[in-house]
GROMACS .gro file of C-alpha atoms in nm:
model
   74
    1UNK     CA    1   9.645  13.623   8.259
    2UNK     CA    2   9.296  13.746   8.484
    3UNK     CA    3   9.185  13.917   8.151
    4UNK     CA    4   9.234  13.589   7.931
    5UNK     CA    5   9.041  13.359   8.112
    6UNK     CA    6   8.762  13.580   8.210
    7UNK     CA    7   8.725  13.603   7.810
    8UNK     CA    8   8.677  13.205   7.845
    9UNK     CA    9   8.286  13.155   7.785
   10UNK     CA   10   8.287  12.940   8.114
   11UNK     CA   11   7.906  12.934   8.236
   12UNK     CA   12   7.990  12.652   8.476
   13UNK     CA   13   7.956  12.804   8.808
   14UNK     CA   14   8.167  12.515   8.968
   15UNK     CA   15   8.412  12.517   8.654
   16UNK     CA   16   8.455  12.935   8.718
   17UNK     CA   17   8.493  12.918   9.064
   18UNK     CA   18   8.816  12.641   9.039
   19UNK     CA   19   8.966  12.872   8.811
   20UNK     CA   20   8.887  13.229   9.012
   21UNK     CA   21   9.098  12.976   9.292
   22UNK     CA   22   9.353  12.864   9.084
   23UNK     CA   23   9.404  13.223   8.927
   24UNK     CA   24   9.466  13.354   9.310
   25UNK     CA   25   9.680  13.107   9.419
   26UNK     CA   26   9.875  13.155   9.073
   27UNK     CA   27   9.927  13.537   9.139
   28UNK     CA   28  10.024  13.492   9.531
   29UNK     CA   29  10.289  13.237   9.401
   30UNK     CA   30  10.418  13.537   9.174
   31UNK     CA   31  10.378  13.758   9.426
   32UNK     CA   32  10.638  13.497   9.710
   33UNK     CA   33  10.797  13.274   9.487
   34UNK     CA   34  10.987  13.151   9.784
   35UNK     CA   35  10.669  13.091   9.957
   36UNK     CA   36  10.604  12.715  10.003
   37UNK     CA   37  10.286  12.603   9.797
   38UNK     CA   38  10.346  12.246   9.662
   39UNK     CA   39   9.980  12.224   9.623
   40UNK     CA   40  10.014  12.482   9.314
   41UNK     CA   41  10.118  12.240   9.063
   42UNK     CA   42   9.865  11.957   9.165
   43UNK     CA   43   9.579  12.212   9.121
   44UNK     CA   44   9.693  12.357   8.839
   45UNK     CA   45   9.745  11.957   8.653
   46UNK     CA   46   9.390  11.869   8.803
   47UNK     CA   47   9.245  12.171   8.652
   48UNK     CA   48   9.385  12.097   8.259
   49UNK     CA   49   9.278  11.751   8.332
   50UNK     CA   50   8.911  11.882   8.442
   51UNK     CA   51   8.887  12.161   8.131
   52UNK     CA   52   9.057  11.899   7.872
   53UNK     CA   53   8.723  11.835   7.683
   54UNK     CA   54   8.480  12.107   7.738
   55UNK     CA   55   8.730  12.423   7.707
   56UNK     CA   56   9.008  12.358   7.508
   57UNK     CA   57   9.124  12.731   7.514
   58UNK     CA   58   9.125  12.724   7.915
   59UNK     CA   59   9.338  12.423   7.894
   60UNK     CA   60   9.582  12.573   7.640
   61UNK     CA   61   9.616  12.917   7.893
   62UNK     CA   62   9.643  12.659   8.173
   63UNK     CA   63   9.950  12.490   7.989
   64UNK     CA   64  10.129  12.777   7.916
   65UNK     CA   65  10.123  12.885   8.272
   66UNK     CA   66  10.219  12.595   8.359
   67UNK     CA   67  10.555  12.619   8.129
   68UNK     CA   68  10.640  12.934   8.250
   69UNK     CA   69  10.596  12.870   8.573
   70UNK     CA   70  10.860  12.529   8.509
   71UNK     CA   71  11.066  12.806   8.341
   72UNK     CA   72  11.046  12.995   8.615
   73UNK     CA   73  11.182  12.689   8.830
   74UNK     CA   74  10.866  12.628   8.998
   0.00000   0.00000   0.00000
């Protein structure tokens, strides 16, 4: 997942940092799924909202994660 959005030509410092976050909180979610984080899924909707428009791609990897995760019954 790291490796396909650090392909993403994301120059936005702010836009590169939210996902660098959002990748981290992803992976320690992975890491405890039984860990409370109810914050996950808010980030991770405000962040395909954010990347809609100006990065289509990041917002299709964002999507999918967020269907596996749902799969994943978080």
């Amino acid at each position: 997942m790291r490796k396909e959005i650090n392909r993403l030509a994301v120059d936005d410092v702010e836009s590169r940092k939210r996902l660098d976050q959002l990748i981290t909180d992803l992976e320690a979610k992975l890491e405890k799924p039984d860990e409370e984080n109810d914050g996950l899924m808010v980030n991770l909707k405000d962040a395909i909202k954010h990347f809609e428009a100006e990065h289509p791609r990041a917002t299709a990897i964002l999507n999918d994660i967020m269907v596996t995760l749902s799969n994943m019954g978080i």
